[in-house]
Short mmCIF file of C-alpha atoms and ligand atoms in Angstrom, two decimals:
data_model
loop_
_atom_site.label_atom_id
_atom_site.label_comp_id
_atom_site.label_asym_id
_atom_site.label_seq_id
_atom_site.Cartn_x
_atom_site.Cartn_y
_atom_site.Cartn_z
CA MET A 1 22.60 -28.17 24.23
CA PHE A 2 19.92 -29.86 22.15
CA PHE A 3 17.18 -28.32 24.28
CA PHE A 4 18.82 -24.96 24.11
CA LYS A 5 18.98 -25.14 20.30
CA THR A 6 15.35 -26.25 20.08
CA PHE A 7 14.36 -23.42 22.38
CA LEU A 8 16.30 -20.94 20.23
CA PHE A 9 14.69 -22.32 17.07
CA LEU A 10 11.20 -21.91 18.54
CA ILE A 11 11.95 -18.34 19.58
CA VAL A 12 13.12 -17.52 16.04
CA VAL A 13 10.00 -19.12 14.53
CA PHE A 14 7.61 -17.30 16.86
CA TYR A 15 9.47 -14.05 16.48
CA HIS A 16 9.27 -14.38 12.71
CA GLU A 17 5.52 -15.07 12.87
CA ALA A 18 4.95 -12.10 15.14
CA GLU A 19 6.98 -9.90 12.83
CA THR A 20 4.83 -10.58 9.76
CA PHE A 21 3.13 -7.18 9.81
CA LYS A 22 5.90 -5.12 11.41
CA LEU A 23 7.25 -2.21 9.47
CA ASP A 24 10.75 -2.47 8.00
CA LEU A 25 11.81 1.16 7.88
CA SER A 26 14.70 0.43 5.55
CA LYS A 27 12.23 -0.63 2.86
CA ILE A 28 10.13 2.52 2.96
CA ILE A 29 10.22 4.47 -0.30
CA SER A 30 9.79 8.14 0.46
CA THR A 31 10.27 9.61 -2.98
CA SER A 32 8.82 8.98 -6.45
CA ASP A 33 9.69 5.55 -7.79
CA GLU A 34 9.86 4.64 -11.48
CA SER A 35 9.56 0.90 -10.93
CA SER A 36 6.12 1.53 -9.41
CA GLY A 37 5.14 3.28 -12.63
CA LYS A 38 6.31 0.36 -14.73
CA ALA A 39 4.46 -2.11 -12.51
CA LEU A 40 1.30 -0.11 -13.06
CA ASN A 41 1.88 -0.11 -16.84
CA ASN A 42 1.71 -3.91 -16.68
CA TRP A 43 -1.25 -4.04 -14.32
CA ASN A 44 -4.31 -6.16 -15.00
CA ILE A 45 -7.32 -4.87 -13.11
CA LEU A 46 -9.02 -8.28 -13.06
CA LYS A 47 -6.05 -10.11 -11.62
CA SER A 48 -4.52 -7.76 -9.11
CA GLY A 49 -6.86 -5.21 -7.59
CA ASN A 50 -6.87 -1.43 -7.82
CA ALA A 51 -4.39 0.85 -9.61
CA GLU A 52 -3.02 2.38 -6.42
CA GLU A 53 -2.34 -1.09 -5.03
CA GLN A 54 0.45 -1.69 -7.59
CA GLY A 55 3.10 0.64 -6.18
CA ASN A 56 6.16 -0.15 -4.10
CA TYR A 57 5.38 2.65 -1.66
CA PHE A 58 4.22 2.18 1.93
CA GLU A 59 0.92 0.26 1.73
CA GLY A 60 1.19 0.66 -2.07
CA ASP A 61 0.59 4.37 -2.51
CA ILE A 62 1.64 6.34 0.57
CA ILE A 63 4.70 8.57 0.74
CA LEU A 64 5.34 8.27 4.43
CA ASN A 65 7.06 10.83 6.62
CA LEU A 66 8.50 8.54 9.21
CA ASP A 67 7.79 10.92 12.07
CA GLN A 68 4.26 11.47 10.86
CA ARG A 69 2.39 8.25 11.31
CA ASN A 70 1.10 8.99 14.79
CA GLY A 71 0.75 12.66 14.26
CA ILE A 72 -2.13 13.00 11.86
CA ARG A 73 -4.34 14.33 14.62
CA LEU A 74 -2.07 17.34 15.10
CA PRO A 75 -3.85 20.44 13.82
CA THR A 76 -0.88 21.45 11.66
CA GLN A 77 -1.47 18.41 9.50
CA LYS A 78 -5.02 19.37 8.73
CA TRP A 79 -5.80 21.91 6.05
CA ASP A 80 -6.68 25.29 7.58
CA LYS A 81 -10.44 25.85 7.64
CA GLY A 82 -10.83 22.87 5.32
CA ILE A 83 -9.53 24.88 2.37
CA ILE A 84 -7.17 23.01 0.07
CA PRO A 85 -5.29 25.04 -2.52
CA TYR A 86 -4.28 22.94 -5.53
CA LYS A 87 -2.52 23.16 -8.83
CA ILE A 88 -2.61 20.71 -11.73
CA GLU A 89 0.67 20.28 -13.56
CA GLY A 90 1.91 17.98 -16.30
CA GLY A 91 0.47 16.48 -19.44
CA PHE A 92 -3.06 15.48 -18.46
CA SER A 93 -5.52 15.26 -21.37
CA SER A 94 -8.71 17.30 -21.10
CA LYS A 95 -10.62 14.07 -20.43
CA GLN A 96 -8.25 13.26 -17.56
CA LYS A 97 -8.58 16.79 -16.18
CA ASN A 98 -12.34 16.26 -16.16
CA VAL A 99 -11.92 13.09 -14.09
CA ILE A 100 -9.85 15.08 -11.58
CA SER A 101 -12.35 17.93 -11.40
CA ASP A 102 -15.27 15.47 -11.06
CA ALA A 103 -13.47 13.86 -8.09
CA ILE A 104 -12.86 17.26 -6.51
CA ASP A 105 -16.50 18.23 -7.14
CA GLN A 106 -17.78 15.12 -5.38
CA ILE A 107 -15.64 15.79 -2.31
CA GLN A 108 -16.78 19.40 -2.23
CA LYS A 109 -20.45 18.59 -2.70
CA LYS A 110 -20.57 15.91 -0.02
CA THR A 111 -18.33 17.52 2.62
CA CYS A 112 -17.40 20.93 3.97
CA LEU A 113 -13.96 20.83 2.29
CA LYS A 114 -13.19 23.47 -0.33
CA PHE A 115 -10.63 23.05 -3.09
CA ARG A 116 -9.30 26.31 -4.52
CA PRO A 117 -6.93 26.83 -7.45
CA ARG A 118 -3.71 27.97 -5.82
CA GLY A 119 -3.14 31.71 -5.52
CA GLY A 120 -0.07 32.57 -3.50
CA GLU A 121 -0.56 29.98 -0.76
CA GLU A 122 2.58 28.36 0.56
CA ASP A 123 1.01 24.97 1.29
CA TYR A 124 -0.83 23.30 -1.55
CA ILE A 125 -1.45 20.06 -3.44
CA LEU A 126 0.40 19.73 -6.70
CA ILE A 127 -1.33 17.15 -8.92
CA THR A 128 1.16 15.58 -11.32
CA ASN A 129 1.18 12.70 -13.79
CA GLU A 130 4.67 11.27 -13.67
CA ASN A 131 5.03 7.62 -14.65
CA THR A 132 5.64 6.64 -11.03
CA GLY A 133 2.25 5.21 -10.03
CA CYS A 134 -0.57 6.60 -7.90
CA TRP A 135 0.64 8.12 -4.64
CA SER A 136 0.24 10.80 -2.01
CA SER A 137 1.42 11.81 1.45
CA VAL A 138 -1.04 11.67 4.34
CA GLY A 139 -2.36 15.02 5.58
CA LYS A 140 -0.86 18.44 4.99
CA ILE A 141 2.91 18.23 5.06
CA GLY A 142 3.77 21.79 4.07
CA ASN A 143 4.83 23.58 0.87
CA ALA A 144 3.98 21.94 -2.46
CA GLN A 145 2.99 18.33 -1.82
CA LYS A 146 2.50 16.06 -4.76
CA VAL A 147 -0.44 13.80 -5.48
CA ASN A 148 0.71 11.77 -8.45
CA LEU A 149 -1.76 10.27 -10.88
CA GLN A 150 -0.21 8.24 -13.67
CA ASP A 151 -2.63 7.58 -16.59
CA GLU A 152 -3.91 4.32 -15.09
CA CYS A 153 -4.87 6.14 -11.87
CA LEU A 154 -7.43 8.13 -13.84
CA LEU A 155 -9.36 5.13 -15.17
CA LYS A 156 -11.52 5.17 -12.05
CA PHE A 157 -12.88 8.34 -10.61
CA GLY A 158 -12.66 6.79 -7.11
CA THR A 159 -8.88 6.29 -7.40
CA VAL A 160 -8.49 10.06 -7.68
CA ILE A 161 -10.77 10.51 -4.64
CA HIS A 162 -8.69 7.89 -2.79
CA GLU A 163 -5.40 9.73 -3.37
CA LEU A 164 -6.94 13.08 -2.47
CA LEU A 165 -8.29 11.59 0.77
CA HIS A 166 -4.75 10.58 1.72
CA ALA A 167 -3.69 14.21 1.22
CA ILE A 168 -6.68 15.33 3.28
CA GLY A 169 -5.48 13.14 6.17
CA PHE A 170 -6.77 9.59 5.89
CA TYR A 171 -4.98 6.23 5.96
CA HIS A 172 -6.30 2.95 4.57
CA GLU A 173 -9.45 1.67 6.23
CA GLN A 174 -8.18 -1.87 6.76
CA SER A 175 -5.20 -0.59 8.78
CA ARG A 176 -7.56 0.47 11.62
CA SER A 177 -6.68 -0.97 15.02
CA ASP A 178 -10.01 -2.84 15.20
CA ARG A 179 -9.89 -4.38 11.74
CA ASP A 180 -9.31 -7.97 12.86
CA ILE A 181 -12.91 -8.07 14.12
CA PHE A 182 -14.13 -7.32 10.61
CA VAL A 183 -11.68 -8.79 8.12
CA LYS A 184 -9.30 -11.69 7.90
CA ILE A 185 -5.94 -11.09 6.23
CA LEU A 186 -5.04 -14.15 4.15
CA THR A 187 -1.28 -13.95 4.50
CA GLU A 188 -0.68 -17.07 2.42
CA ASN A 189 -2.00 -15.27 -0.69
CA ILE A 190 0.02 -12.07 -0.25
CA LEU A 191 3.23 -11.45 -2.20
CA SER A 192 5.90 -12.37 0.34
CA ASP A 193 7.70 -9.02 0.15
CA ARG A 194 4.47 -7.01 0.45
CA ARG A 195 3.09 -8.40 3.69
CA ASP A 196 4.11 -5.24 5.54
CA ASN A 197 1.36 -3.47 3.60
CA PHE A 198 -1.23 -5.22 5.74
CA MET A 199 -0.02 -3.86 9.06
CA LYS A 200 -2.59 -2.47 11.40
CA LEU A 201 -2.30 0.52 13.69
CA ASN A 202 -2.14 0.11 17.45
CA GLU A 203 -5.09 1.16 19.50
CA GLY A 204 -4.89 4.89 20.10
CA GLU A 205 -2.74 5.47 16.99
CA ASP A 206 -5.68 5.76 14.66
CA GLU A 207 -8.55 8.22 14.61
CA THR A 208 -11.86 6.71 13.60
CA PHE A 209 -14.03 9.65 14.74
CA GLY A 210 -16.42 7.16 16.30
CA VAL A 211 -17.41 5.85 12.87
CA SER A 212 -17.65 2.08 12.60
CA TYR A 213 -15.57 -0.11 10.25
CA ASP A 214 -16.41 0.54 6.63
CA TYR A 215 -16.00 -2.18 4.01
CA GLU A 216 -17.29 0.25 1.38
CA SER A 217 -14.80 3.00 2.16
CA VAL A 218 -12.99 4.36 -0.88
CA MET A 219 -9.92 3.93 1.37
CA HIS A 220 -10.36 0.15 1.83
CA TYR A 221 -8.08 -2.27 -0.04
CA SER A 222 -9.66 -4.43 -2.71
CA PRO A 223 -9.93 -8.18 -2.02
CA LEU A 224 -7.07 -8.86 -4.47
CA ALA A 225 -4.64 -6.24 -3.15
CA PHE A 226 -1.04 -7.52 -3.38
CA THR A 227 -2.11 -11.04 -4.29
CA SER A 228 0.62 -13.48 -5.27
CA ASN A 229 -1.69 -16.06 -6.82
CA GLY A 230 -4.90 -14.34 -7.92
CA LYS A 231 -6.68 -15.41 -4.74
CA PRO A 232 -8.09 -12.93 -2.20
CA THR A 233 -5.73 -11.43 0.37
CA ILE A 234 -8.45 -9.95 2.54
CA LYS A 235 -11.94 -11.20 3.27
CA SER A 236 -14.88 -10.06 5.33
CA LEU A 237 -15.67 -11.86 8.57
CA LYS A 238 -19.24 -10.55 8.50
CA GLY A 239 -20.64 -12.16 5.37
CA GLU A 240 -19.76 -11.37 1.78
CA LYS A 241 -19.18 -7.70 0.98
CA SER A 242 -19.36 -7.22 -2.75
CA ASN A 243 -18.37 -3.56 -2.56
CA MET A 244 -15.11 -3.98 -0.68
CA GLY A 245 -12.39 -1.96 -2.40
CA GLN A 246 -14.86 0.03 -4.51
CA ARG A 247 -13.43 3.06 -6.33
CA GLU A 248 -16.67 4.58 -7.54
CA LYS A 249 -17.51 7.15 -4.88
CA LEU A 250 -17.13 8.36 -1.31
CA SER A 251 -19.06 6.04 1.00
CA GLU A 252 -21.51 7.45 3.52
CA LYS A 253 -19.01 6.73 6.30
CA ASP A 254 -16.16 8.38 4.35
CA ILE A 255 -18.29 11.51 4.20
CA LYS A 256 -19.08 11.30 7.89
CA LYS A 257 -15.40 10.98 8.83
CA ILE A 258 -14.27 13.88 6.65
CA ASN A 259 -16.96 16.08 8.13
CA LYS A 260 -16.06 15.06 11.67
CA MET A 261 -12.41 15.87 10.98
CA TYR A 262 -13.01 19.23 9.33
CA CYS A 263 -16.47 20.69 9.90
ZN1 ZN B 301 -4.02 4.47 -0.67
#
């Protein structure tokens, strides 16, 4: 009996360890969440990473369609001919609207994507500024799909680019299936209830377009994402990368991937 109990205990321990990055579907928030907005109101950029890393959504800022995660390569989830109709709604200041249009301009200048103010198109991006954090769905999901940018999400031009890139069809860079070759996830420094955010995709689930791992991607978590103690939660295994988690611009590899997906 003793051996049996010990055996059972070990199985539970190992199972628990193996489960660290598994997705708990019951915890997925698939609609706007006010507590994420409040968390962002209290955010300190120096202590806890980027604005979009403060939300309670999947990986912080993704509204996930549960049947969608593997399907991003389906053509229906890409924007037809790379044209993205959009509408801006809500109480953005003119300065904030300029940040949004600068982000759109950079994507248009560096890639073949075209953003167009919505005419009568059925599928479009609706940019809102509810107090529910920074969030987006991944890829085209049909009809009006929100990209929400609370005030804090407009402090950095790259945060707007980041959310738009989700809507264009990209996940977070550090969730790539090959990420463990490039970064180490420091689980001991991650908020215990946010460890699911550091899941990686299985091989064949992600689409990298043959572009190598990119520490400088505007879609990469910052080193302090979801930290419980102010210490890094993710570090490079290939020497120090000072630009990891940057939200200043599209990286060269971001541009390459967008163009491979759409051009
Ligand atoms: Zn994100």
